[in-house]
PDB file of C-alpha atoms and ligand atoms in Angstrom:
ATOM      1  CA  UNK A   1      -3.974   2.320 -20.393  1.00 48.00           C
ATOM      2  CA  UNK A   2      -2.064   1.643 -23.589  1.00 54.00           C
ATOM      3  CA  UNK A   3      -2.891  -1.663 -25.231  1.00 57.00           C
ATOM      4  CA  UNK A   4       0.508  -2.084 -26.861  1.00 72.00           C
ATOM      5  CA  UNK A   5       2.088  -1.920 -23.405  1.00 82.00           C
ATOM      6  CA  UNK A   6       3.684  -5.375 -22.879  1.00 88.00           C
ATOM      7  CA  UNK A   7       2.705  -5.204 -19.199  1.00 91.00           C
ATOM      8  CA  UNK A   8      -0.918  -4.428 -19.858  1.00 93.00           C
ATOM      9  CA  UNK A   9      -2.088  -8.051 -19.164  1.00 95.00           C
ATOM     10  CA  UNK A  10      -0.266  -8.030 -15.789  1.00 96.00           C
ATOM     11  CA  UNK A  11      -1.794  -4.654 -14.945  1.00 95.00           C
ATOM     12  CA  UNK A  12      -5.262  -5.850 -15.919  1.00 97.00           C
ATOM     13  CA  UNK A  13      -4.904  -9.045 -13.859  1.00 98.00           C
ATOM     14  CA  UNK A  14      -4.084  -6.987 -10.758  1.00 98.00           C
ATOM     15  CA  UNK A  15      -7.020  -4.634 -11.368  1.00 97.00           C
ATOM     16  CA  UNK A  16      -9.274  -7.701 -11.611  1.00 98.00           C
ATOM     17  CA  UNK A  17      -8.063  -9.054  -8.259  1.00 98.00           C
ATOM     18  CA  UNK A  18      -8.975  -5.713  -6.676  1.00 98.00           C
ATOM     19  CA  UNK A  19     -12.383  -5.705  -8.374  1.00 97.00           C
ATOM     20  CA  UNK A  20     -13.191  -9.353  -7.596  1.00 97.00           C
ATOM     21  CA  UNK A  21     -12.341  -8.884  -3.934  1.00 97.00           C
ATOM     22  CA  UNK A  22     -14.344  -5.661  -3.658  1.00 97.00           C
ATOM     23  CA  UNK A  23     -11.372  -3.652  -2.356  1.00 97.00           C
ATOM     24  CA  UNK A  24     -12.532  -0.038  -2.266  1.00 97.00           C
ATOM     25  CA  UNK A  25     -10.053   1.784  -0.031  1.00 97.00           C
ATOM     26  CA  UNK A  26      -6.320   2.335   0.338  1.00 97.00           C
ATOM     27  CA  UNK A  27      -4.034   0.910   1.549  1.00 98.00           C
ATOM     28  CA  UNK A  28      -4.317  -2.502  -0.118  1.00 98.00           C
ATOM     29  CA  UNK A  29      -2.972  -5.198   2.207  1.00 97.00           C
ATOM     30  CA  UNK A  30      -1.242  -7.918   0.139  1.00 98.00           C
ATOM     31  CA  UNK A  31      -0.649 -10.124   3.205  1.00 97.00           C
ATOM     32  CA  UNK A  32      -4.386 -10.154   3.938  1.00 97.00           C
ATOM     33  CA  UNK A  33      -5.104 -11.083   0.307  1.00 98.00           C
ATOM     34  CA  UNK A  34      -2.578 -13.932   0.451  1.00 97.00           C
ATOM     35  CA  UNK A  35      -3.886 -15.316   3.761  1.00 96.00           C
ATOM     36  CA  UNK A  36      -7.409 -15.118   2.413  1.00 96.00           C
ATOM     37  CA  UNK A  37      -6.279 -17.407  -0.412  1.00 96.00           C
ATOM     38  CA  UNK A  38      -4.829 -19.869   2.089  1.00 96.00           C
ATOM     39  CA  UNK A  39      -1.253 -18.824   1.322  1.00 97.00           C
ATOM     40  CA  UNK A  40       0.958 -18.702   4.366  1.00 95.00           C
ATOM     41  CA  UNK A  41       3.064 -15.531   4.614  1.00 96.00           C
ATOM     42  CA  UNK A  42       6.187 -15.258   6.727  1.00 93.00           C
ATOM     43  CA  UNK A  43       9.012 -12.790   7.266  1.00 91.00           C
ATOM     44  CA  UNK A  44      12.408 -14.321   6.656  1.00 84.00           C
ATOM     45  CA  UNK A  45      15.920 -12.931   6.449  1.00 75.00           C
ATOM     46  CA  UNK A  46      17.101 -13.375   2.866  1.00 62.00           C
ATOM     47  CA  UNK A  47      19.827 -15.968   2.484  1.00 64.00           C
ATOM     48  CA  UNK A  48      20.951 -14.691  -0.883  1.00 67.00           C
ATOM     49  CA  UNK A  49      21.857 -11.072  -1.582  1.00 71.00           C
ATOM     50  CA  UNK A  50      19.304  -9.257  -3.708  1.00 75.00           C
ATOM     51  CA  UNK A  51      16.468 -11.704  -3.075  1.00 86.00           C
ATOM     52  CA  UNK A  52      13.303  -9.789  -2.202  1.00 88.00           C
ATOM     53  CA  UNK A  53      11.107 -12.751  -1.398  1.00 91.00           C
ATOM     54  CA  UNK A  54      10.222 -16.308  -2.244  1.00 93.00           C
ATOM     55  CA  UNK A  55       7.266 -18.256  -3.473  1.00 95.00           C
ATOM     56  CA  UNK A  56       7.224 -21.826  -2.164  1.00 94.00           C
ATOM     57  CA  UNK A  57       5.123 -24.763  -3.207  1.00 94.00           C
ATOM     58  CA  UNK A  58       4.364 -27.870  -1.201  1.00 92.00           C
ATOM     59  CA  UNK A  59       2.004 -30.078  -3.177  1.00 90.00           C
ATOM     60  CA  UNK A  60      -0.946 -27.847  -3.925  1.00 88.00           C
ATOM     61  CA  UNK A  61      -0.319 -25.317  -1.190  1.00 93.00           C
ATOM     62  CA  UNK A  62       1.742 -22.182  -1.485  1.00 96.00           C
ATOM     63  CA  UNK A  63       3.748 -20.062   0.880  1.00 96.00           C
ATOM     64  CA  UNK A  64       5.317 -16.609   0.583  1.00 96.00           C
ATOM     65  CA  UNK A  65       8.447 -15.546   2.415  1.00 93.00           C
ATOM     66  CA  UNK A  66       9.468 -11.902   2.244  1.00 92.00           C
ATOM     67  CA  UNK A  67      12.888 -10.488   2.950  1.00 86.00           C
ATOM     68  CA  UNK A  68      13.433  -8.185   5.890  1.00 82.00           C
ATOM     69  CA  UNK A  69      16.977  -6.959   5.176  1.00 77.00           C
ATOM     70  CA  UNK A  70      15.510  -3.686   3.921  1.00 74.00           C
ATOM     71  CA  UNK A  71      13.528  -2.295   6.813  1.00 73.00           C
ATOM     72  CA  UNK A  72      10.665  -0.745   4.912  1.00 84.00           C
ATOM     73  CA  UNK A  73       6.995  -1.642   4.982  1.00 91.00           C
ATOM     74  CA  UNK A  74       6.774  -0.455   1.368  1.00 93.00           C
ATOM     75  CA  UNK A  75       9.498  -2.860   0.240  1.00 90.00           C
ATOM     76  CA  UNK A  76       7.922  -5.745   2.159  1.00 92.00           C
ATOM     77  CA  UNK A  77       4.429  -5.073   0.804  1.00 96.00           C
ATOM     78  CA  UNK A  78       5.857  -4.904  -2.706  1.00 95.00           C
ATOM     79  CA  UNK A  79       7.699  -8.209  -2.209  1.00 94.00           C
ATOM     80  CA  UNK A  80       4.538 -10.002  -1.105  1.00 96.00           C
ATOM     81  CA  UNK A  81       2.502  -8.434  -3.945  1.00 97.00           C
ATOM     82  CA  UNK A  82       5.199  -9.544  -6.424  1.00 96.00           C
ATOM     83  CA  UNK A  83       4.858 -13.179  -5.242  1.00 96.00           C
ATOM     84  CA  UNK A  84       1.074 -12.878  -5.600  1.00 98.00           C
ATOM     85  CA  UNK A  85       1.792 -11.854  -9.197  1.00 97.00           C
ATOM     86  CA  UNK A  86       3.431 -15.234  -9.818  1.00 97.00           C
ATOM     87  CA  UNK A  87       0.420 -16.887  -8.196  1.00 97.00           C
ATOM     88  CA  UNK A  88      -2.166 -15.053 -10.287  1.00 97.00           C
ATOM     89  CA  UNK A  89      -0.538 -14.481 -13.683  1.00 97.00           C
ATOM     90  CA  UNK A  90      -1.076 -17.104 -16.392  1.00 96.00           C
ATOM     91  CA  UNK A  91       1.994 -19.242 -17.078  1.00 96.00           C
ATOM     92  CA  UNK A  92       3.945 -18.000 -14.059  1.00 96.00           C
ATOM     93  CA  UNK A  93       3.568 -21.039 -11.784  1.00 94.00           C
ATOM     94  CA  UNK A  94       4.989 -23.322 -14.504  1.00 93.00           C
ATOM     95  CA  UNK A  95       7.803 -20.896 -15.291  1.00 95.00           C
ATOM     96  CA  UNK A  96       8.940 -20.026 -11.754  1.00 94.00           C
ATOM     97  CA  UNK A  97       8.798 -23.628 -10.530  1.00 95.00           C
ATOM     98  CA  UNK A  98      10.527 -25.064 -13.599  1.00 93.00           C
ATOM     99  CA  UNK A  99      13.604 -26.000 -11.548  1.00 90.00           C
ATOM    100  CA  UNK A 100      12.019 -26.901  -8.217  1.00 91.00           C
ATOM    101  CA  UNK A 101       9.454 -25.820  -5.662  1.00 92.00           C
ATOM    102  CA  UNK A 102      11.232 -22.688  -4.448  1.00 92.00           C
ATOM    103  CA  UNK A 103      11.299 -19.483  -6.497  1.00 92.00           C
ATOM    104  CA  UNK A 104      13.598 -16.687  -5.391  1.00 91.00           C
ATOM    105  CA  UNK A 105      12.444 -13.272  -6.560  1.00 90.00           C
ATOM    106  CA  UNK A 106      14.273 -10.101  -7.451  1.00 87.00           C
ATOM    107  CA  UNK A 107      11.420  -7.620  -7.157  1.00 85.00           C
ATOM    108  CA  UNK A 108      11.841  -3.926  -7.850  1.00 84.00           C
ATOM    109  CA  UNK A 109      11.930  -3.281 -11.627  1.00 85.00           C
ATOM    110  CA  UNK A 110      15.646  -4.064 -11.876  1.00 81.00           C
ATOM    111  CA  UNK A 111      15.451  -7.594 -13.243  1.00 83.00           C
ATOM    112  CA  UNK A 112      15.641  -8.220 -16.981  1.00 83.00           C
ATOM    113  CA  UNK A 113      13.579 -11.389 -16.644  1.00 91.00           C
ATOM    114  CA  UNK A 114      10.149 -11.291 -18.257  1.00 94.00           C
ATOM    115  CA  UNK A 115       8.348 -13.048 -15.391  1.00 96.00           C
ATOM    116  CA  UNK A 116      10.000 -10.871 -12.754  1.00 95.00           C
ATOM    117  CA  UNK A 117       9.032  -7.705 -14.629  1.00 94.00           C
ATOM    118  CA  UNK A 118       5.446  -8.885 -15.096  1.00 96.00           C
ATOM    119  CA  UNK A 119       5.185  -9.675 -11.373  1.00 97.00           C
ATOM    120  CA  UNK A 120       6.583  -6.189 -10.586  1.00 95.00           C
ATOM    121  CA  UNK A 121       3.958  -4.489 -12.744  1.00 94.00           C
ATOM    122  CA  UNK A 122       1.274  -6.683 -11.180  1.00 97.00           C
ATOM    123  CA  UNK A 123       2.510  -5.689  -7.704  1.00 97.00           C
ATOM    124  CA  UNK A 124       2.546  -1.951  -8.452  1.00 96.00           C
ATOM    125  CA  UNK A 125      -1.020  -2.094  -9.754  1.00 97.00           C
ATOM    126  CA  UNK A 126      -2.281  -4.335  -6.955  1.00 98.00           C
ATOM    127  CA  UNK A 127      -1.001  -1.932  -4.298  1.00 98.00           C
ATOM    128  CA  UNK A 128      -1.985   1.158  -6.302  1.00 98.00           C
ATOM    129  CA  UNK A 129      -5.086   0.296  -8.349  1.00 98.00           C
ATOM    130  CA  UNK A 130      -5.821   2.921 -10.948  1.00 96.00           C
ATOM    131  CA  UNK A 131      -9.117   4.354  -9.766  1.00 95.00           C
ATOM    132  CA  UNK A 132      -8.187   4.466  -6.066  1.00 97.00           C
ATOM    133  CA  UNK A 133      -4.735   5.840  -6.901  1.00 98.00           C
ATOM    134  CA  UNK A 134      -5.891   8.539  -9.315  1.00 97.00           C
ATOM    135  CA  UNK A 135      -8.515   9.587  -6.763  1.00 97.00           C
ATOM    136  CA  UNK A 136      -5.794   9.963  -4.152  1.00 97.00           C
ATOM    137  CA  UNK A 137      -3.637  11.872  -6.673  1.00 97.00           C
ATOM    138  CA  UNK A 138      -6.208  14.663  -6.846  1.00 96.00           C
ATOM    139  CA  UNK A 139      -5.412  15.879  -3.358  1.00 96.00           C
ATOM    140  CA  UNK A 140      -1.752  14.819  -3.196  1.00 96.00           C
ATOM    141  CA  UNK A 141      -0.120  17.871  -4.784  1.00 94.00           C
ATOM    142  CA  UNK A 142       2.614  17.630  -7.423  1.00 93.00           C
ATOM    143  CA  UNK A 143       5.847  15.840  -8.232  1.00 95.00           C
ATOM    144  CA  UNK A 144       7.977  14.537  -5.338  1.00 97.00           C
ATOM    145  CA  UNK A 145       5.619  15.857  -2.637  1.00 97.00           C
ATOM    146  CA  UNK A 146       2.763  13.966  -4.274  1.00 97.00           C
ATOM    147  CA  UNK A 147       4.792  10.776  -4.598  1.00 98.00           C
ATOM    148  CA  UNK A 148       5.737  10.926  -0.910  1.00 97.00           C
ATOM    149  CA  UNK A 149       2.166  11.520   0.169  1.00 97.00           C
ATOM    150  CA  UNK A 150       0.874   8.691  -2.021  1.00 98.00           C
ATOM    151  CA  UNK A 151       3.595   6.304  -0.791  1.00 97.00           C
ATOM    152  CA  UNK A 152       2.456   7.017   2.738  1.00 96.00           C
ATOM    153  CA  UNK A 153      -1.168   6.467   1.841  1.00 97.00           C
ATOM    154  CA  UNK A 154      -0.564   3.235  -0.117  1.00 97.00           C
ATOM    155  CA  UNK A 155       2.226   1.914   2.154  1.00 97.00           C
ATOM    156  CA  UNK A 156       4.452   1.509  -0.846  1.00 96.00           C
ATOM    157  CA  UNK A 157       8.064   2.418  -1.534  1.00 92.00           C
ATOM    158  CA  UNK A 158       8.955   5.777  -3.052  1.00 94.00           C
ATOM    159  CA  UNK A 159      10.251   4.150  -6.243  1.00 93.00           C
ATOM    160  CA  UNK A 160       7.222   1.916  -6.836  1.00 94.00           C
ATOM    161  CA  UNK A 161       4.942   4.884  -6.104  1.00 97.00           C
ATOM    162  CA  UNK A 162       6.986   7.101  -8.427  1.00 97.00           C
ATOM    163  CA  UNK A 163       6.658   4.588 -11.248  1.00 94.00           C
ATOM    164  CA  UNK A 164       2.922   4.274 -10.713  1.00 95.00           C
ATOM    165  CA  UNK A 165       2.670   8.077 -10.541  1.00 97.00           C
ATOM    166  CA  UNK A 166       4.268   8.498 -13.974  1.00 95.00           C
ATOM    167  CA  UNK A 167       1.899   5.890 -15.383  1.00 92.00           C
ATOM    168  CA  UNK A 168      -1.211   7.636 -14.039  1.00 94.00           C
ATOM    169  CA  UNK A 169      -0.215  11.319 -14.306  1.00 94.00           C
ATOM    170  CA  UNK A 170      -1.461  13.539 -17.112  1.00 92.00           C
ATOM    171  CA  UNK A 171       1.504  15.894 -16.655  1.00 92.00           C
ATOM    172  CA  UNK A 172       4.842  15.588 -18.473  1.00 93.00           C
ATOM    173  CA  UNK A 173       6.845  13.931 -15.682  1.00 96.00           C
ATOM    174  CA  UNK A 174       9.522  11.273 -15.388  1.00 96.00           C
ATOM    175  CA  UNK A 175      11.233   9.436 -12.573  1.00 97.00           C
ATOM    176  CA  UNK A 176      14.807   8.263 -12.819  1.00 97.00           C
ATOM    177  CA  UNK A 177      16.537   5.810 -10.497  1.00 96.00           C
ATOM    178  CA  UNK A 178      20.311   6.117 -10.420  1.00 96.00           C
ATOM    179  CA  UNK A 179      23.382   4.768  -8.665  1.00 96.00           C
ATOM    180  CA  UNK A 180      26.595   6.799  -8.780  1.00 95.00           C
ATOM    181  CA  UNK A 181      27.090   7.991 -12.355  1.00 95.00           C
ATOM    182  CA  UNK A 182      24.700   5.485 -13.871  1.00 95.00           C
ATOM    183  CA  UNK A 183      20.985   5.448 -14.576  1.00 95.00           C
ATOM    184  CA  UNK A 184      19.269   2.247 -13.424  1.00 92.00           C
ATOM    185  CA  UNK A 185      16.018   3.023 -15.186  1.00 91.00           C
ATOM    186  CA  UNK A 186      13.604   5.763 -16.171  1.00 93.00           C
ATOM    187  CA  UNK A 187       9.825   5.892 -16.443  1.00 93.00           C
ATOM    188  CA  UNK A 188       8.101   8.669 -18.421  1.00 94.00           C
ATOM    189  CA  UNK A 189       4.433   9.709 -18.308  1.00 94.00           C
ATOM    190  CA  UNK A 190       2.435   9.468 -21.542  1.00 92.00           C
ATOM    191  CA  UNK A 191       2.367  13.285 -21.777  1.00 91.00           C
ATOM    192  CA  UNK A 192       6.171  13.370 -21.752  1.00 91.00           C
ATOM    193  CA  UNK A 193       6.486  10.494 -24.227  1.00 90.00           C
ATOM    194  CA  UNK A 194       4.362  12.515 -26.659  1.00 86.00           C
ATOM    195  CA  UNK A 195       6.877  15.384 -26.757  1.00 85.00           C
ATOM    196  CA  UNK A 196       8.581  15.197 -30.150  1.00 81.00           C
ATOM    197  CA  UNK A 197      12.266  14.421 -30.508  1.00 82.00           C
ATOM    198  CA  UNK A 198      12.988  12.960 -27.068  1.00 85.00           C
ATOM    199  CA  UNK A 199      15.034   9.791 -26.698  1.00 83.00           C
ATOM    200  CA  UNK A 200      14.246   6.966 -24.328  1.00 81.00           C
ATOM    201  CA  UNK A 201      16.778   6.578 -21.550  1.00 83.00           C
ATOM    202  CA  UNK A 202      18.254   3.106 -21.551  1.00 80.00           C
ATOM    203  CA  UNK A 203      19.315   1.054 -18.538  1.00 80.00           C
ATOM    204  CA  UNK A 204      22.951   1.655 -17.648  1.00 83.00           C
ATOM    205  CA  UNK A 205      23.221   4.973 -19.472  1.00 89.00           C
ATOM    206  CA  UNK A 206      25.468   7.599 -17.874  1.00 94.00           C
ATOM    207  CA  UNK A 207      24.111  10.601 -15.957  1.00 95.00           C
ATOM    208  CA  UNK A 208      24.919  13.986 -17.487  1.00 94.00           C
ATOM    209  CA  UNK A 209      27.383  15.802 -15.223  1.00 94.00           C
ATOM    210  CA  UNK A 210      25.381  19.023 -15.529  1.00 93.00           C
ATOM    211  CA  UNK A 211      22.455  17.588 -13.559  1.00 96.00           C
ATOM    212  CA  UNK A 212      21.824  18.051  -9.836  1.00 97.00           C
ATOM    213  CA  UNK A 213      21.477  14.278  -9.537  1.00 98.00           C
ATOM    214  CA  UNK A 214      25.049  13.759 -10.771  1.00 97.00           C
ATOM    215  CA  UNK A 215      26.408  16.209  -8.176  1.00 97.00           C
ATOM    216  CA  UNK A 216      24.239  14.668  -5.439  1.00 98.00           C
ATOM    217  CA  UNK A 217      25.457  11.137  -6.225  1.00 97.00           C
ATOM    218  CA  UNK A 218      29.086  12.204  -5.791  1.00 97.00           C
ATOM    219  CA  UNK A 219      28.377  12.038  -2.072  1.00 96.00           C
ATOM    220  CA  UNK A 220      27.295   8.514  -1.010  1.00 95.00           C
ATOM    221  CA  UNK A 221      26.711   9.961   2.462  1.00 96.00           C
ATOM    222  CA  UNK A 222      23.905  12.163   1.128  1.00 97.00           C
ATOM    223  CA  UNK A 223      22.291   9.127  -0.526  1.00 96.00           C
ATOM    224  CA  UNK A 224      22.507   7.127   2.720  1.00 95.00           C
ATOM    225  CA  UNK A 225      21.101   9.942   4.828  1.00 96.00           C
ATOM    226  CA  UNK A 226      18.115  10.401   2.499  1.00 95.00           C
ATOM    227  CA  UNK A 227      19.180  13.977   1.838  1.00 97.00           C
ATOM    228  CA  UNK A 228      17.447  16.058  -0.852  1.00 97.00           C
ATOM    229  CA  UNK A 229      18.290  18.537  -3.582  1.00 97.00           C
ATOM    230  CA  UNK A 230      16.253  20.619  -5.994  1.00 97.00           C
ATOM    231  CA  UNK A 231      17.325  22.510  -9.085  1.00 97.00           C
ATOM    232  CA  UNK A 232      16.396  23.069 -12.686  1.00 95.00           C
ATOM    233  CA  UNK A 233      18.078  21.116 -15.431  1.00 93.00           C
ATOM    234  CA  UNK A 234      17.794  20.937 -19.176  1.00 93.00           C
ATOM    235  CA  UNK A 235      15.524  18.349 -20.731  1.00 90.00           C
ATOM    236  CA  UNK A 236      18.327  17.741 -23.257  1.00 91.00           C
ATOM    237  CA  UNK A 237      20.624  16.550 -20.455  1.00 93.00           C
ATOM    238  CA  UNK A 238      18.199  13.703 -19.873  1.00 94.00           C
ATOM    239  CA  UNK A 239      16.450  12.945 -23.118  1.00 92.00           C
ATOM    240  CA  UNK A 240      18.533  14.572 -25.856  1.00 88.00           C
ATOM    241  CA  UNK A 241      16.502  16.213 -28.609  1.00 82.00           C
ATOM    242  CA  UNK A 242      17.343  19.415 -30.436  1.00 79.00           C
ATOM    243  CA  UNK A 243      15.656  21.922 -28.130  1.00 81.00           C
ATOM    244  CA  UNK A 244      16.780  23.337 -24.849  1.00 86.00           C
ATOM    245  CA  UNK A 245      13.958  23.342 -22.283  1.00 88.00           C
ATOM    246  CA  UNK A 246      14.210  23.709 -18.556  1.00 89.00           C
ATOM    247  CA  UNK A 247      12.685  21.145 -16.196  1.00 93.00           C
ATOM    248  CA  UNK A 248      12.382  20.966 -12.429  1.00 96.00           C
ATOM    249  CA  UNK A 249      14.678  18.333 -10.971  1.00 98.00           C
ATOM    250  CA  UNK A 250      13.959  16.990  -7.481  1.00 98.00           C
ATOM    251  CA  UNK A 251      16.407  14.544  -5.953  1.00 98.00           C
ATOM    252  CA  UNK A 252      16.132  12.317  -2.882  1.00 98.00           C
ATOM    253  CA  UNK A 253      18.559   9.684  -1.553  1.00 97.00           C
ATOM    254  CA  UNK A 254      16.975   6.306  -0.864  1.00 93.00           C
ATOM    255  CA  UNK A 255      19.005   5.515   2.250  1.00 89.00           C
ATOM    256  CA  UNK A 256      20.435   2.025   2.727  1.00 82.00           C
ATOM    257  CA  UNK A 257      19.075   1.047  -0.692  1.00 80.00           C
ATOM    258  CA  UNK A 258      22.043   3.055  -2.013  1.00 89.00           C
ATOM    259  CA  UNK A 259      20.160   4.535  -4.947  1.00 94.00           C
ATOM    260  CA  UNK A 260      18.782   7.952  -5.775  1.00 97.00           C
ATOM    261  CA  UNK A 261      15.327   8.883  -6.991  1.00 98.00           C
ATOM    262  CA  UNK A 262      14.965  11.872  -9.305  1.00 98.00           C
ATOM    263  CA  UNK A 263      11.628  13.386 -10.263  1.00 98.00           C
ATOM    264  CA  UNK A 264      11.641  15.501 -13.431  1.00 97.00           C
ATOM    265  CA  UNK A 265       8.672  17.774 -14.039  1.00 95.00           C
ATOM    266  CA  UNK A 266       8.281  19.642 -17.306  1.00 90.00           C
ATOM    267  CA  UNK A 267       5.048  21.572 -16.746  1.00 84.00           C
ATOM    268  CA  UNK A 268       3.872  23.778 -19.640  1.00 80.00           C
ATOM    269  CA  UNK A 269       6.327  22.061 -21.945  1.00 80.00           C
ATOM    270  CA  UNK A 270       3.816  21.965 -24.814  1.00 76.00           C
ATOM    271  CA  UNK A 271       3.282  25.729 -24.580  1.00 79.00           C
ATOM    272  CA  UNK A 272       6.999  26.393 -24.414  1.00 78.00           C
ATOM    273  CA  UNK A 273       7.552  24.187 -27.471  1.00 77.00           C
ATOM    274  CA  UNK A 274       4.807  25.984 -29.380  1.00 80.00           C
ATOM    275  CA  UNK A 275       6.408  29.332 -28.545  1.00 81.00           C
ATOM    276  CA  UNK A 276       9.781  28.103 -29.788  1.00 78.00           C
ATOM    277  CA  UNK A 277       8.232  26.711 -32.971  1.00 78.00           C
ATOM    278  CA  UNK A 278       6.349  29.951 -33.660  1.00 82.00           C
ATOM    279  CA  UNK A 279       9.527  31.917 -33.158  1.00 81.00           C
ATOM    280  CA  UNK A 280      11.415  29.609 -35.515  1.00 80.00           C
ATOM    281  CA  UNK A 281       8.681  29.905 -38.146  1.00 82.00           C
ATOM    282  CA  UNK A 282       8.751  33.670 -37.837  1.00 81.00           C
ATOM    283  CA  UNK A 283      12.508  33.788 -38.309  1.00 81.00           C
ATOM    284  CA  UNK A 284      12.226  31.456 -41.289  1.00 79.00           C
ATOM    285  CA  UNK A 285       9.473  33.568 -42.909  1.00 79.00           C
ATOM    286  CA  UNK A 286      11.627  36.682 -42.693  1.00 73.00           C
ATOM    287  CA  UNK A 287      14.919  35.126 -43.704  1.00 70.00           C
ATOM    288  CA  UNK A 288      14.265  34.917 -47.503  1.00 64.00           C
ATOM    289  CA  UNK A 289      13.470  38.658 -47.677  1.00 64.00           C
ATOM    290  CA  UNK A 290      16.741  39.547 -46.160  1.00 61.00           C
ATOM    291  CA  UNK A 291      18.482  37.235 -48.579  1.00 59.00           C
ATOM    292  CA  UNK A 292      17.012  38.999 -51.642  1.00 53.00           C
TER     293      UNK A 292
HETATM  294 ZN1   ZN B   1       9.702 -13.351  -8.773  1.00 70.70          ZN
END
């Protein structure tokens, strides 16, 4: 847990809810937590496009409505957990009800709004608390297979699980969400962030056309049918830098969501970098002699 992480307070608040309620096994049920707090939870078709759920206030009582237009238990659990974030996080009730007693949410790490992002990070942690999640990671395997297994275990979406996976993994991994030729966002593990010379991918950046993800996204049908692809790509195609290093690229279409999830795994990257550096040093140490 990095203390300069702006979402650390939201993460900590979610961990505290888990601890206070004595939750010791996966999956975490956000609807049960809400009902236990006297919050009514109901399924409701979203009236506005892109709304994942709503937090409603009537006097001192609260209600949560979650959207059902995306038929996924993971999406619905995340929506409810996001609304619980607004309920639990300091300052959120005042902020989300500033214009009335109905707050419409855009859960899913795509909003630029501070409160929405905080509620998303709260939700991811609530559904995948660190100690339970890292325990489950031990037997889940690697990369995309691990993310799928963990999503099943936690009843969470592949994207939310992928994000949580990068935050808890000790390996150099990243997940990228993309639509067509554009990157929606990218999350890197701490081990990958520590690799020198890499750039952060920004929202809206273009996908390199030499990646398997770019080719995959040329076919919207493959995205809709949740097809898969696997290849190796160059770390430079994703994060720039001055060294060419190969990474494993796993791609899966997210169905009606219309987006693609890519998992990049750069195992042994530190060793490969050391080898390259040693080689460069060796060349440099010999070069002056030849020049003489
Ligand atoms: Zn919200």
